[in-house]
mmCIF file of C-alpha atoms and ligand atoms in Angstrom:
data_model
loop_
_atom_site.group_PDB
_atom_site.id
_atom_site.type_symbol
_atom_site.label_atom_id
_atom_site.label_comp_id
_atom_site.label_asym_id
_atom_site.label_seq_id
_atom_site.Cartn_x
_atom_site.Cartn_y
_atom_site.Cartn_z
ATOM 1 C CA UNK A 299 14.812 -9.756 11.902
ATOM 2 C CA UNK A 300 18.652 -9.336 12.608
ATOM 3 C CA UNK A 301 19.120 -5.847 11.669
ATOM 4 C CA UNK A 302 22.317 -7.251 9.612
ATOM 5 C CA UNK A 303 20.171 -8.760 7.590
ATOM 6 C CA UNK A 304 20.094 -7.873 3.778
ATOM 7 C CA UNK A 305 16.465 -6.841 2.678
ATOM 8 C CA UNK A 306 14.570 -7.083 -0.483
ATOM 9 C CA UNK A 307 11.112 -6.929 -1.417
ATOM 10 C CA UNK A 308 10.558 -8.100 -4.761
ATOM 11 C CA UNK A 309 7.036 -6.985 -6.159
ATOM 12 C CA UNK A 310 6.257 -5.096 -9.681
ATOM 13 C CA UNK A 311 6.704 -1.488 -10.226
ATOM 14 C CA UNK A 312 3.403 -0.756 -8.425
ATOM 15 C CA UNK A 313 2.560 0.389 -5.525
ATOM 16 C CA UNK A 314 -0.394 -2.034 -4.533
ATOM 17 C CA UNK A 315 -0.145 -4.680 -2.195
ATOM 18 C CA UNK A 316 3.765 -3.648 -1.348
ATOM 19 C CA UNK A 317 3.909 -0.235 -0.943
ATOM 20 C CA UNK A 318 2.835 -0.417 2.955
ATOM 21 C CA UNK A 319 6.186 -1.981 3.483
ATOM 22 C CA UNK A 320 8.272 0.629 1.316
ATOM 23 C CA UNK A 321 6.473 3.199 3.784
ATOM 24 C CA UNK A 322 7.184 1.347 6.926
ATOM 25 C CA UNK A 323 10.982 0.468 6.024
ATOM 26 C CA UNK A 324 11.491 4.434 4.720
ATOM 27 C CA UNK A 325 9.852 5.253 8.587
ATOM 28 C CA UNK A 326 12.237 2.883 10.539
ATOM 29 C CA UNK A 327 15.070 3.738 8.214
ATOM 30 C CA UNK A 328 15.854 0.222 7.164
ATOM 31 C CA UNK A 329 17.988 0.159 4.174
ATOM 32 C CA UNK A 330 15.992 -2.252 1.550
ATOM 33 C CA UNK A 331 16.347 -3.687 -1.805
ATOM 34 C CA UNK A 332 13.351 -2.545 -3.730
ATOM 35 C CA UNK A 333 13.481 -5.140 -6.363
ATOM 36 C CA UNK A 334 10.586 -5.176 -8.765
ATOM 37 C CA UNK A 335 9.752 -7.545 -11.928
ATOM 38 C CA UNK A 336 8.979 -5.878 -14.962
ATOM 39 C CA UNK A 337 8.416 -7.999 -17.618
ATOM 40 C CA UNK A 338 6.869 -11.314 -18.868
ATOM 41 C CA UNK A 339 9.509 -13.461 -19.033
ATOM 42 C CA UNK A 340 11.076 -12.940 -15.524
ATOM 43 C CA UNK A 341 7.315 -13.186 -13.925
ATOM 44 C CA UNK A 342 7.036 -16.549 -16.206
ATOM 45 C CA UNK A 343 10.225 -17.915 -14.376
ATOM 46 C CA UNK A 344 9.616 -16.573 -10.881
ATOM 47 C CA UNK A 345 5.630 -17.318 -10.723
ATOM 48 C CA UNK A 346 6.091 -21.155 -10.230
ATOM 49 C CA UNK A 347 8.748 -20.485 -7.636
ATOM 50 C CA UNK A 348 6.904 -18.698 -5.323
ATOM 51 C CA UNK A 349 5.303 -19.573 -2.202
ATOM 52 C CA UNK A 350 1.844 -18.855 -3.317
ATOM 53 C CA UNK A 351 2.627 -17.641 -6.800
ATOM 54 C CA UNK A 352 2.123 -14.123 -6.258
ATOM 55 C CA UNK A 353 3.937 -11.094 -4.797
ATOM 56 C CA UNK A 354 4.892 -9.123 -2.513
ATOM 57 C CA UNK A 355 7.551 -11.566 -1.209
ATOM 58 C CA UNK A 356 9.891 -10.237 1.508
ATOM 59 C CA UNK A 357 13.862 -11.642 2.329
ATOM 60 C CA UNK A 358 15.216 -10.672 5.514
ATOM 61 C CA UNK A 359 18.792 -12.846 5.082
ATOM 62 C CA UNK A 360 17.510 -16.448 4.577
ATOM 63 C CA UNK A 361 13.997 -15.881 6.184
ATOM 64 C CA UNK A 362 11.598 -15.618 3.101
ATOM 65 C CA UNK A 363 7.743 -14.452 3.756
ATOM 66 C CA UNK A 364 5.117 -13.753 1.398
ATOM 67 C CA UNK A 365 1.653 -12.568 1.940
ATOM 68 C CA UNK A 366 1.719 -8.765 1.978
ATOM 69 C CA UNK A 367 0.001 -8.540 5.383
ATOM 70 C CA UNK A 368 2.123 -10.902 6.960
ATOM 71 C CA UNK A 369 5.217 -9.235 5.566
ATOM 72 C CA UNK A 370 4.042 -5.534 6.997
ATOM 73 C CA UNK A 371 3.534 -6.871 10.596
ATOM 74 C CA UNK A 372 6.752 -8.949 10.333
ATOM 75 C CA UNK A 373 8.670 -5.717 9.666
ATOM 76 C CA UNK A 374 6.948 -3.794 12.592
ATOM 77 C CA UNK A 375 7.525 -6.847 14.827
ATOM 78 C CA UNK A 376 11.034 -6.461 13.251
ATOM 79 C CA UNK A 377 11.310 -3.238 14.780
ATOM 80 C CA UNK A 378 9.599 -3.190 17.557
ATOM 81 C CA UNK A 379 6.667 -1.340 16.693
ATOM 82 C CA UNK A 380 4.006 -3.960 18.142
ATOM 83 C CA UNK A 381 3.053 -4.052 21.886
ATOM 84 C CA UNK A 382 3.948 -7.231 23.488
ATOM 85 C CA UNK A 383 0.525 -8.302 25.134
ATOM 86 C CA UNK A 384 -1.596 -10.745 22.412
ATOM 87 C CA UNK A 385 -4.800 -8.321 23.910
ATOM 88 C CA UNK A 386 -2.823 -5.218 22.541
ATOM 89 C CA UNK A 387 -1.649 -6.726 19.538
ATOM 90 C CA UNK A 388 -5.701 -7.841 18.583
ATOM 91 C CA UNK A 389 -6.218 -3.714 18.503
ATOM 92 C CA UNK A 390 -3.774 -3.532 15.688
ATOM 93 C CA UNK A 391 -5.102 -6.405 13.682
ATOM 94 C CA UNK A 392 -8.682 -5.133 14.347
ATOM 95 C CA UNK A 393 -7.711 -1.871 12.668
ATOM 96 C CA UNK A 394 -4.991 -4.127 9.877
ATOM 97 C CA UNK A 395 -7.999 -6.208 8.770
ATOM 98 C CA UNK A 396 -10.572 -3.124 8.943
ATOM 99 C CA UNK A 397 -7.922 -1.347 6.376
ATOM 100 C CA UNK A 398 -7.285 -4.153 4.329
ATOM 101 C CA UNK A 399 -10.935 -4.546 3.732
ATOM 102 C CA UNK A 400 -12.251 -1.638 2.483
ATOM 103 C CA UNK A 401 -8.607 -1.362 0.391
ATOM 104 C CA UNK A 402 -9.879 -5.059 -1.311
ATOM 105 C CA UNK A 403 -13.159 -3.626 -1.911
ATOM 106 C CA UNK A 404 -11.596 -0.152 -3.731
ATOM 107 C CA UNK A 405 -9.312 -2.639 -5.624
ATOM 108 C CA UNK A 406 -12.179 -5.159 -6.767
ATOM 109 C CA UNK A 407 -14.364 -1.812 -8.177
ATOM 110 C CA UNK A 408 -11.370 -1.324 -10.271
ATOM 111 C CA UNK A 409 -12.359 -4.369 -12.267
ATOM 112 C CA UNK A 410 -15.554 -3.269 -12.897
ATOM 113 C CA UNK A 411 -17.256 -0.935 -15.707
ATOM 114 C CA UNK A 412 -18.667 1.386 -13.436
ATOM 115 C CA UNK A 413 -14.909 2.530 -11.963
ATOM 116 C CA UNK A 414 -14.591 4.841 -14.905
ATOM 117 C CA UNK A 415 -18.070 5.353 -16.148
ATOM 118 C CA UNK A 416 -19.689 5.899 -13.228
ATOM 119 C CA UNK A 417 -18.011 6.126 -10.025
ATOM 120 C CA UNK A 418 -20.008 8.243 -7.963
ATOM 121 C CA UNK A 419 -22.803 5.560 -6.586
ATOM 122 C CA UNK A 420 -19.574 3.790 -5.573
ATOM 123 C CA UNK A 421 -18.039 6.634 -3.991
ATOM 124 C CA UNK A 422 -21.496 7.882 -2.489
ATOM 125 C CA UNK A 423 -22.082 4.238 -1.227
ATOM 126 C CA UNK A 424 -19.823 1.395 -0.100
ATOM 127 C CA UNK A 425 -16.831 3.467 -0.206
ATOM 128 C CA UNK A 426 -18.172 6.361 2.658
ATOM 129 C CA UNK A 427 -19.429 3.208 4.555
ATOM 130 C CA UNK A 428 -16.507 2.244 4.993
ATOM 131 C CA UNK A 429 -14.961 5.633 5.267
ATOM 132 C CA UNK A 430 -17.422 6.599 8.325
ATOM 133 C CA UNK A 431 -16.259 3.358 10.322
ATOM 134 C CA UNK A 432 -12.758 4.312 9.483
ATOM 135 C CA UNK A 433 -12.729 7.526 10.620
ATOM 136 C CA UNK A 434 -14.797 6.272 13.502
ATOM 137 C CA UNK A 435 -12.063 4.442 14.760
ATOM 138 C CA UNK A 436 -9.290 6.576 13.892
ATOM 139 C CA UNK A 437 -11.389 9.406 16.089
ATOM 140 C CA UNK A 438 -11.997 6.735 19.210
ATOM 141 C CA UNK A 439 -8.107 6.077 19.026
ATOM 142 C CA UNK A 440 -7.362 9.991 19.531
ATOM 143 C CA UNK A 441 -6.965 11.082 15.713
ATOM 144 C CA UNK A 442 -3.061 11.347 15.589
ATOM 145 C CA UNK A 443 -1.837 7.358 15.108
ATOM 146 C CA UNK A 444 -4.436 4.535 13.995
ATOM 147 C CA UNK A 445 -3.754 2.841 16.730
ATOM 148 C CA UNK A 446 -1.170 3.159 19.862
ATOM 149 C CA UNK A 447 0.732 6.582 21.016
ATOM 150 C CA UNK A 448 3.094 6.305 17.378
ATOM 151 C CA UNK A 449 3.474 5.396 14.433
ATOM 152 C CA UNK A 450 3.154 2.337 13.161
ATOM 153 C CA UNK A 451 2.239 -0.410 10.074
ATOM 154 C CA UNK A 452 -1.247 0.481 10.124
ATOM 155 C CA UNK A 453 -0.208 4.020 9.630
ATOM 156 C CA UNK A 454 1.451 2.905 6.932
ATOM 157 C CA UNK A 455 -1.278 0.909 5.528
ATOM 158 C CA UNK A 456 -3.962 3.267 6.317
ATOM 159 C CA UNK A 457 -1.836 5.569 4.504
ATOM 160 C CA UNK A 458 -1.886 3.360 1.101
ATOM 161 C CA UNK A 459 -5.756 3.759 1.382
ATOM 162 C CA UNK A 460 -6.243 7.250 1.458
ATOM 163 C CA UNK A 461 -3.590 8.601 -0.694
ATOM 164 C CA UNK A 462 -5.216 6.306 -3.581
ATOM 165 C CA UNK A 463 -8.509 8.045 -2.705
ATOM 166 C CA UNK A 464 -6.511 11.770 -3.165
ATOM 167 C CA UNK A 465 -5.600 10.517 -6.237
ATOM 168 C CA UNK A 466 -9.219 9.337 -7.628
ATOM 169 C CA UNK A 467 -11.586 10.216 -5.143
ATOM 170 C CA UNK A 468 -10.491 13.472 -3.898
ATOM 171 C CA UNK A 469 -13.938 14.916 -2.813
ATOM 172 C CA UNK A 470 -14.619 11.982 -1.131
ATOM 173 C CA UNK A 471 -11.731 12.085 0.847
ATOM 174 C CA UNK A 472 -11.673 15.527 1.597
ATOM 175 C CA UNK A 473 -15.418 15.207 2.773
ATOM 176 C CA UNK A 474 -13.714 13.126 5.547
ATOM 177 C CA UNK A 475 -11.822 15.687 7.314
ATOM 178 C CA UNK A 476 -9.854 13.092 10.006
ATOM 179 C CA UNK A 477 -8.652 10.951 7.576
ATOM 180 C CA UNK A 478 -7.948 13.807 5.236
ATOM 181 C CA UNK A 479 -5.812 15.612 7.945
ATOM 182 C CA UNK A 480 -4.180 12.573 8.487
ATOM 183 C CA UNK A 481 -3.144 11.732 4.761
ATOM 184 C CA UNK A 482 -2.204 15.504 4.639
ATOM 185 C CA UNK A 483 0.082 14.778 8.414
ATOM 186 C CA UNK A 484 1.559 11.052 7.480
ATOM 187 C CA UNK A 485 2.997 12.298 3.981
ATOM 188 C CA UNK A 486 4.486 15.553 5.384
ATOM 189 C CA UNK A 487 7.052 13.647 7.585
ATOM 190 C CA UNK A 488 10.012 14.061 6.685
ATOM 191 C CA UNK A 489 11.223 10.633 5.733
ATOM 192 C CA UNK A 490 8.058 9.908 3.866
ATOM 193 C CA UNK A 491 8.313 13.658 1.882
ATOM 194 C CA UNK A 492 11.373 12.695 0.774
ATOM 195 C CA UNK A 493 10.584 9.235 -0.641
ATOM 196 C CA UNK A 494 7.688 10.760 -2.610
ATOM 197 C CA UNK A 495 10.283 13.583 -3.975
ATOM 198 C CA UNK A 496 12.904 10.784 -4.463
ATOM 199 C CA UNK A 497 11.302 9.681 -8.245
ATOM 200 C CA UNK A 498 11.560 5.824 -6.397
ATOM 201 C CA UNK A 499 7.795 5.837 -5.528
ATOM 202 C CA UNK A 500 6.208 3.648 -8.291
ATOM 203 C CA UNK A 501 3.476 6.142 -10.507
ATOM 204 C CA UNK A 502 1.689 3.374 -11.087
ATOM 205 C CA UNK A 503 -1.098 2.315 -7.807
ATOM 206 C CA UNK A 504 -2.414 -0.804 -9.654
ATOM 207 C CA UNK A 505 -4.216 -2.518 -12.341
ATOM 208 C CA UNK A 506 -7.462 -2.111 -13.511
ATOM 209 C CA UNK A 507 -10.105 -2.684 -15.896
ATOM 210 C CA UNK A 508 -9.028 -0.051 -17.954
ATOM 211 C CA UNK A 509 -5.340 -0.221 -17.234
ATOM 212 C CA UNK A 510 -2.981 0.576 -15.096
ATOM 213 C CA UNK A 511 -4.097 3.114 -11.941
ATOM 214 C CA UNK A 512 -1.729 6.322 -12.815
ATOM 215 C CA UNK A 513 -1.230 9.002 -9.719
ATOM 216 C CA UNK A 514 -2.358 12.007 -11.738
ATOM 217 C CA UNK A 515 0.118 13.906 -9.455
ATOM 218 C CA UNK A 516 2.958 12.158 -10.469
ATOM 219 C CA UNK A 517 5.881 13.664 -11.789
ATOM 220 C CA UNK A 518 5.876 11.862 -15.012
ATOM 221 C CA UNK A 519 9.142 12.252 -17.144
ATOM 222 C CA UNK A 520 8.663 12.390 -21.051
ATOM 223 C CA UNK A 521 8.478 9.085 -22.760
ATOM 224 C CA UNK A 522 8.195 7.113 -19.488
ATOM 225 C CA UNK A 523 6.317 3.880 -20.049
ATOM 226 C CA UNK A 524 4.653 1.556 -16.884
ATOM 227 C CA UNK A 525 6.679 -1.709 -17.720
ATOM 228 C CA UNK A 526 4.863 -4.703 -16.246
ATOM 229 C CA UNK A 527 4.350 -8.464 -17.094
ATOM 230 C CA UNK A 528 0.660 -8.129 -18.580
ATOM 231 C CA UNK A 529 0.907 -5.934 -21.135
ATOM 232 C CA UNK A 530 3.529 -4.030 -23.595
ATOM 233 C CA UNK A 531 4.747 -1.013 -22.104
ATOM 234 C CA UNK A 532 2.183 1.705 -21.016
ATOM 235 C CA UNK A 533 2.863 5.682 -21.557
ATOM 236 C CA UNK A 534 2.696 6.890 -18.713
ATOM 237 C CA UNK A 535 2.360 11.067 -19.704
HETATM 238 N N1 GSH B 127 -3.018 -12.240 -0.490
HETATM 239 C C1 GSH B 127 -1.854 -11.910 -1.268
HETATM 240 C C2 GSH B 127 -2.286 -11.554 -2.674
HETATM 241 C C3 GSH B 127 -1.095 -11.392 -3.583
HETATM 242 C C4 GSH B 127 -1.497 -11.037 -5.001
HETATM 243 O O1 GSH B 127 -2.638 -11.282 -5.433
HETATM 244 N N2 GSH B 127 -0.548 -10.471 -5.731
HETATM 245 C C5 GSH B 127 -0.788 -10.080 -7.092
HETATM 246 C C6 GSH B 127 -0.321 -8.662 -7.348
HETATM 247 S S1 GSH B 127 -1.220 -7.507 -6.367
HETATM 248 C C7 GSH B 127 0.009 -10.972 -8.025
HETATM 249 O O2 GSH B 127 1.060 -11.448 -7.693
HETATM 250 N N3 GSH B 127 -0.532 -11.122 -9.240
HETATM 251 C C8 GSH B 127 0.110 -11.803 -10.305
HETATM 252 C C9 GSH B 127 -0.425 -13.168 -10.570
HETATM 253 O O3 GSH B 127 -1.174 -13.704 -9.729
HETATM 254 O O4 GSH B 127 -0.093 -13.728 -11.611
HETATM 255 C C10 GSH B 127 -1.062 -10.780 -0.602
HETATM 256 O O5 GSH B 127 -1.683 -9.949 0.074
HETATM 257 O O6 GSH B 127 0.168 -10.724 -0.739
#
Protein backbone atom coordinates (compact mmCIF):
# COMPACT_ATOMS: atom_id res chain seq x y z
CA UNK A 1 0.00 0.00 0.00
CA UNK A 2 1.63 3.47 -0.83
CA UNK A 3 1.05 5.24 2.30
CA UNK A 4 -0.26 8.23 -0.11
CA UNK A 5 -2.83 6.29 -0.88
CA UNK A 6 -6.48 7.44 -0.10
CA UNK A 7 -8.36 4.72 2.03
CA UNK A 8 -11.89 3.70 2.35
CA UNK A 9 -13.62 0.81 3.59
CA UNK A 10 -17.06 0.76 2.60
CA UNK A 11 -19.20 -1.76 4.76
CA UNK A 12 -22.68 -1.00 6.72
CA UNK A 13 -22.88 0.69 9.98
CA UNK A 14 -21.89 -2.54 11.78
CA UNK A 15 -19.21 -3.66 13.20
CA UNK A 16 -19.11 -7.39 11.88
CA UNK A 17 -16.95 -8.58 9.35
CA UNK A 18 -15.12 -4.88 9.08
CA UNK A 19 -14.49 -3.76 12.27
CA UNK A 20 -10.98 -5.77 12.52
CA UNK A 21 -9.76 -3.33 9.97
CA UNK A 22 -11.20 -0.06 11.72
CA UNK A 23 -9.08 -1.49 14.78
CA UNK A 24 -5.98 -2.21 12.87
CA UNK A 25 -5.99 1.21 10.79
CA UNK A 26 -6.89 3.26 14.35
CA UNK A 27 -3.49 1.06 15.73
CA UNK A 28 -1.17 2.01 12.76
CA UNK A 29 -2.69 5.45 12.60
CA UNK A 30 -3.73 5.30 9.00
CA UNK A 31 -6.12 7.98 8.19
CA UNK A 32 -9.29 6.03 6.50
CA UNK A 33 -12.54 6.73 4.96
CA UNK A 34 -15.05 4.83 6.97
CA UNK A 35 -17.73 4.77 4.42
CA UNK A 36 -20.76 2.71 5.27
CA UNK A 37 -24.17 1.97 3.23
CA UNK A 38 -27.19 2.55 4.99
CA UNK A 39 -30.03 2.02 3.11
CA UNK A 40 -31.81 -0.15 0.45
CA UNK A 41 -31.47 1.63 -2.44
CA UNK A 42 -27.66 2.36 -2.38
CA UNK A 43 -27.03 -1.56 -1.36
CA UNK A 44 -29.51 -2.32 -4.50
CA UNK A 45 -27.06 -0.29 -6.78
CA UNK A 46 -23.74 -1.29 -5.24
CA UNK A 47 -24.59 -5.21 -4.66
CA UNK A 48 -24.23 -6.13 -8.42
CA UNK A 49 -21.04 -4.13 -8.60
CA UNK A 50 -19.14 -5.82 -6.26
CA UNK A 51 -16.55 -8.34 -6.50
CA UNK A 52 -18.42 -11.00 -4.73
CA UNK A 53 -21.53 -9.03 -3.91
CA UNK A 54 -20.91 -8.51 -0.40
CA UNK A 55 -18.88 -6.24 1.90
CA UNK A 56 -16.31 -5.31 3.51
CA UNK A 57 -14.56 -3.97 0.36
CA UNK A 58 -11.28 -2.08 0.92
CA UNK A 59 -9.62 0.90 -1.68
CA UNK A 60 -6.15 1.66 -1.13
CA UNK A 61 -5.84 4.35 -4.35
CA UNK A 62 -6.85 2.15 -7.36
CA UNK A 63 -6.11 -1.28 -5.65
CA UNK A 64 -9.66 -2.63 -4.69
CA UNK A 65 -9.88 -5.95 -2.32
CA UNK A 66 -12.75 -7.54 -0.86
CA UNK A 67 -12.99 -10.47 1.39
CA UNK A 68 -12.71 -9.21 4.97
CA UNK A 69 -9.81 -11.55 5.81
CA UNK A 70 -7.91 -10.75 2.92
CA UNK A 71 -8.42 -7.05 3.47
CA UNK A 72 -7.09 -7.30 7.38
CA UNK A 73 -3.81 -9.08 6.35
CA UNK A 74 -3.41 -6.73 3.34
CA UNK A 75 -3.40 -3.78 5.76
CA UNK A 76 -0.86 -5.47 8.20
CA UNK A 77 1.25 -6.47 5.17
CA UNK A 78 0.60 -2.74 4.37
CA UNK A 79 2.34 -1.84 7.36
CA UNK A 80 4.62 -4.08 8.02
CA UNK A 81 3.19 -5.96 10.70
CA UNK A 82 3.79 -9.59 9.11
CA UNK A 83 7.19 -11.42 9.41
CA UNK A 84 8.76 -12.01 6.15
CA UNK A 85 9.46 -15.89 6.28
CA UNK A 86 6.17 -17.93 4.60
CA UNK A 87 6.99 -20.46 7.96
CA UNK A 88 6.33 -17.32 10.22
CA UNK A 89 3.62 -15.99 8.35
CA UNK A 90 1.65 -19.81 8.59
CA UNK A 91 1.70 -18.95 12.66
CA UNK A 92 -0.43 -15.96 11.98
CA UNK A 93 -2.87 -17.59 9.65
CA UNK A 94 -3.01 -20.63 12.03
CA UNK A 95 -4.20 -18.29 14.76
CA UNK A 96 -6.39 -15.83 11.69
CA UNK A 97 -8.31 -18.97 10.67
CA UNK A 98 -8.58 -20.38 14.43
CA UNK A 99 -10.32 -16.76 15.20
CA UNK A 100 -12.32 -16.56 12.29
CA UNK A 101 -13.80 -19.88 13.09
CA UNK A 102 -15.15 -19.85 16.24
CA UNK A 103 -16.28 -15.91 15.28
CA UNK A 104 -18.46 -17.83 12.16
CA UNK A 105 -19.74 -20.22 14.56
CA UNK A 106 -20.92 -17.23 17.30
CA UNK A 107 -22.35 -15.47 14.17
CA UNK A 108 -24.31 -18.61 12.69
CA UNK A 109 -25.99 -19.20 16.54
CA UNK A 110 -27.27 -15.78 15.99
CA UNK A 111 -29.63 -17.16 13.38
CA UNK A 112 -30.94 -19.58 15.44
CA UNK A 113 -33.93 -19.70 18.14
CA UNK A 114 -31.93 -20.81 20.84
CA UNK A 115 -29.53 -17.37 20.74
CA UNK A 116 -32.16 -15.62 22.76
CA UNK A 117 -34.17 -18.33 24.35
CA UNK A 118 -31.70 -20.36 25.45
CA UNK A 119 -28.18 -19.55 25.19
CA UNK A 120 -26.53 -21.21 27.88
CA UNK A 121 -26.04 -24.96 26.27
CA UNK A 122 -24.38 -22.82 23.58
CA UNK A 123 -22.31 -20.90 25.80
CA UNK A 124 -21.61 -24.04 28.13
CA UNK A 125 -20.75 -26.05 24.90
CA UNK A 126 -19.29 -25.17 21.51
CA UNK A 127 -18.54 -21.74 22.50
CA UNK A 128 -15.92 -22.76 25.73
CA UNK A 129 -14.57 -25.38 23.19
CA UNK A 130 -13.50 -23.12 21.34
CA UNK A 131 -12.66 -20.70 24.05
CA UNK A 132 -10.23 -23.40 25.83
CA UNK A 133 -8.22 -23.86 22.43
CA UNK A 134 -8.13 -20.15 22.18
CA UNK A 135 -6.82 -19.38 25.23
CA UNK A 136 -4.61 -22.38 24.78
CA UNK A 137 -2.84 -20.78 22.19
CA UNK A 138 -2.88 -17.34 23.29
CA UNK A 139 -1.09 -18.91 26.69
CA UNK A 140 1.63 -21.09 24.43
CA UNK A 141 2.34 -17.69 22.54
CA UNK A 142 3.25 -15.89 26.02
CA UNK A 143 -0.28 -14.23 26.84
CA UNK A 144 0.55 -10.55 25.82
CA UNK A 145 0.14 -10.58 21.64
CA UNK A 146 -1.74 -13.58 19.79
CA UNK A 147 0.97 -14.17 18.03
CA UNK A 148 4.65 -12.48 17.56
CA UNK A 149 6.43 -9.94 20.20
CA UNK A 150 3.46 -6.96 19.10
CA UNK A 151 0.64 -6.18 18.06
CA UNK A 152 -0.85 -7.13 15.24
CA UNK A 153 -4.23 -8.08 12.87
CA UNK A 154 -4.97 -10.99 14.84
CA UNK A 155 -4.98 -8.79 17.84
CA UNK A 156 -7.26 -6.96 16.20
CA UNK A 157 -9.40 -9.75 15.16
CA UNK A 158 -9.14 -11.65 18.28
CA UNK A 159 -10.24 -8.52 19.73
CA UNK A 160 -13.69 -8.43 17.59
CA UNK A 161 -14.32 -11.91 19.22
CA UNK A 162 -14.15 -11.26 22.68
CA UNK A 163 -15.51 -7.87 23.06
CA UNK A 164 -18.84 -9.38 21.35
CA UNK A 165 -18.68 -12.05 24.08
CA UNK A 166 -18.42 -8.92 26.95
CA UNK A 167 -21.25 -7.73 25.40
CA UNK A 168 -23.54 -11.07 25.43
CA UNK A 169 -21.65 -13.57 27.08
CA UNK A 170 -19.98 -11.84 29.83
CA UNK A 171 -19.67 -14.81 32.34
CA UNK A 172 -18.39 -16.78 29.82
CA UNK A 173 -15.77 -14.59 29.02
CA UNK A 174 -14.82 -13.63 32.27
CA UNK A 175 -14.60 -17.45 33.21
CA UNK A 176 -11.63 -17.24 30.74
CA UNK A 177 -9.31 -15.13 32.59
CA UNK A 178 -6.39 -14.82 29.56
CA UNK A 179 -8.58 -13.80 27.09
CA UNK A 180 -10.50 -11.67 29.52
CA UNK A 181 -7.25 -9.81 30.59
CA UNK A 182 -6.52 -9.42 27.20
CA UNK A 183 -9.93 -7.82 25.99
CA UNK A 184 -9.59 -5.73 29.25
CA UNK A 185 -5.43 -4.80 27.90
CA UNK A 186 -6.21 -4.40 23.88
CA UNK A 187 -9.17 -1.83 24.52
CA UNK A 188 -7.26 0.23 27.15
CA UNK A 189 -4.62 1.42 24.56
CA UNK A 190 -4.76 4.49 23.97
CA UNK A 191 -5.60 4.74 20.32
CA UNK A 192 -8.21 2.07 20.62
CA UNK A 193 -9.84 3.99 24.04
CA UNK A 194 -10.24 6.76 22.12
CA UNK A 195 -12.01 5.29 19.07
CA UNK A 196 -14.52 3.61 21.41
CA UNK A 197 -15.05 7.22 23.21
CA UNK A 198 -15.06 8.85 19.71
CA UNK A 199 -19.18 7.97 19.10
CA UNK A 200 -17.56 6.52 15.41
CA UNK A 201 -17.62 2.86 16.66
CA UNK A 202 -20.82 1.40 15.04
CA UNK A 203 -23.47 0.24 18.24
CA UNK A 204 -24.63 -2.13 16.19
CA UNK A 205 -22.19 -5.83 16.15
CA UNK A 206 -24.48 -7.57 13.59
CA UNK A 207 -27.63 -9.10 12.50
CA UNK A 208 -29.52 -11.65 13.91
CA UNK A 209 -32.50 -13.66 14.17
CA UNK A 210 -34.07 -11.33 16.27
CA UNK A 211 -32.50 -8.19 14.93
CA UNK A 212 -29.81 -6.31 14.97
CA UNK A 213 -26.87 -7.30 17.79
CA UNK A 214 -26.95 -3.89 20.05
CA UNK A 215 -23.66 -3.35 22.48
CA UNK A 216 -25.71 -2.93 25.65
CA UNK A 217 -22.78 -0.62 26.69
CA UNK A 218 -23.19 1.67 24.10
CA UNK A 219 -23.67 5.15 24.55
CA UNK A 220 -26.91 5.37 22.78
CA UNK A 221 -28.16 9.01 22.05
CA UNK A 222 -32.05 9.59 22.25
CA UNK A 223 -33.95 8.79 19.15
CA UNK A 224 -30.97 7.09 17.44
CA UNK A 225 -32.16 4.48 14.98
CA UNK A 226 -29.64 1.43 13.39
CA UNK A 227 -30.16 2.46 9.62
CA UNK A 228 -29.35 -0.53 7.41
CA UNK A 229 -30.53 -1.98 4.00
CA UNK A 230 -32.84 -4.88 5.48
CA UNK A 231 -35.12 -3.33 7.42
CA UNK A 232 -36.75 0.29 8.33
CA UNK A 233 -34.83 1.99 10.82
CA UNK A 234 -34.23 0.25 14.24
CA UNK A 235 -34.35 2.27 17.77
CA UNK A 236 -31.56 1.80 19.03
CA UNK A 237 -32.34 3.06 23.07
N1 LIG B 1 -16.45 -14.04 3.16
C1 LIG B 1 -16.90 -12.68 3.08
C2 LIG B 1 -18.35 -12.61 3.53
C3 LIG B 1 -18.93 -11.24 3.28
C4 LIG B 1 -20.38 -11.15 3.71
O1 LIG B 1 -21.09 -12.16 3.84
N2 LIG B 1 -20.82 -9.92 3.93
C5 LIG B 1 -22.18 -9.68 4.34
C6 LIG B 1 -22.22 -8.73 5.53
S1 LIG B 1 -21.42 -9.43 6.93
C7 LIG B 1 -22.94 -9.00 3.22
O2 LIG B 1 -22.40 -8.27 2.44
N3 LIG B 1 -24.26 -9.24 3.23
C8 LIG B 1 -25.18 -8.61 2.36
C9 LIG B 1 -25.65 -9.47 1.23
O3 LIG B 1 -25.04 -10.53 0.99
O4 LIG B 1 -26.61 -9.08 0.57
C10 LIG B 1 -16.00 -11.76 3.91
O5 LIG B 1 -15.44 -12.23 4.91
O6 LIG B 1 -15.83 -10.58 3.56
Amino acid sequence: MRRESKLELLYFNMRGRAEAARLLLTIVDAPFEDHRVRNMQHWGELKPQLPFGSLPLFRSGSFVLSQSHAILRYIAGSYELLPSSFESQSVYDEAHLALSEAQEDLWQFAWRKDYVANPKAYAEGRLSHFLENLQSHLIRHGGECWVGNSISHIDCLAYVLLDELRAFFPTVLSSFTSLYEFHARFENRPPIRTYIDSGRRPVVFGMALHGPKIDPAANVQPGEVFENPWTEPVPLA
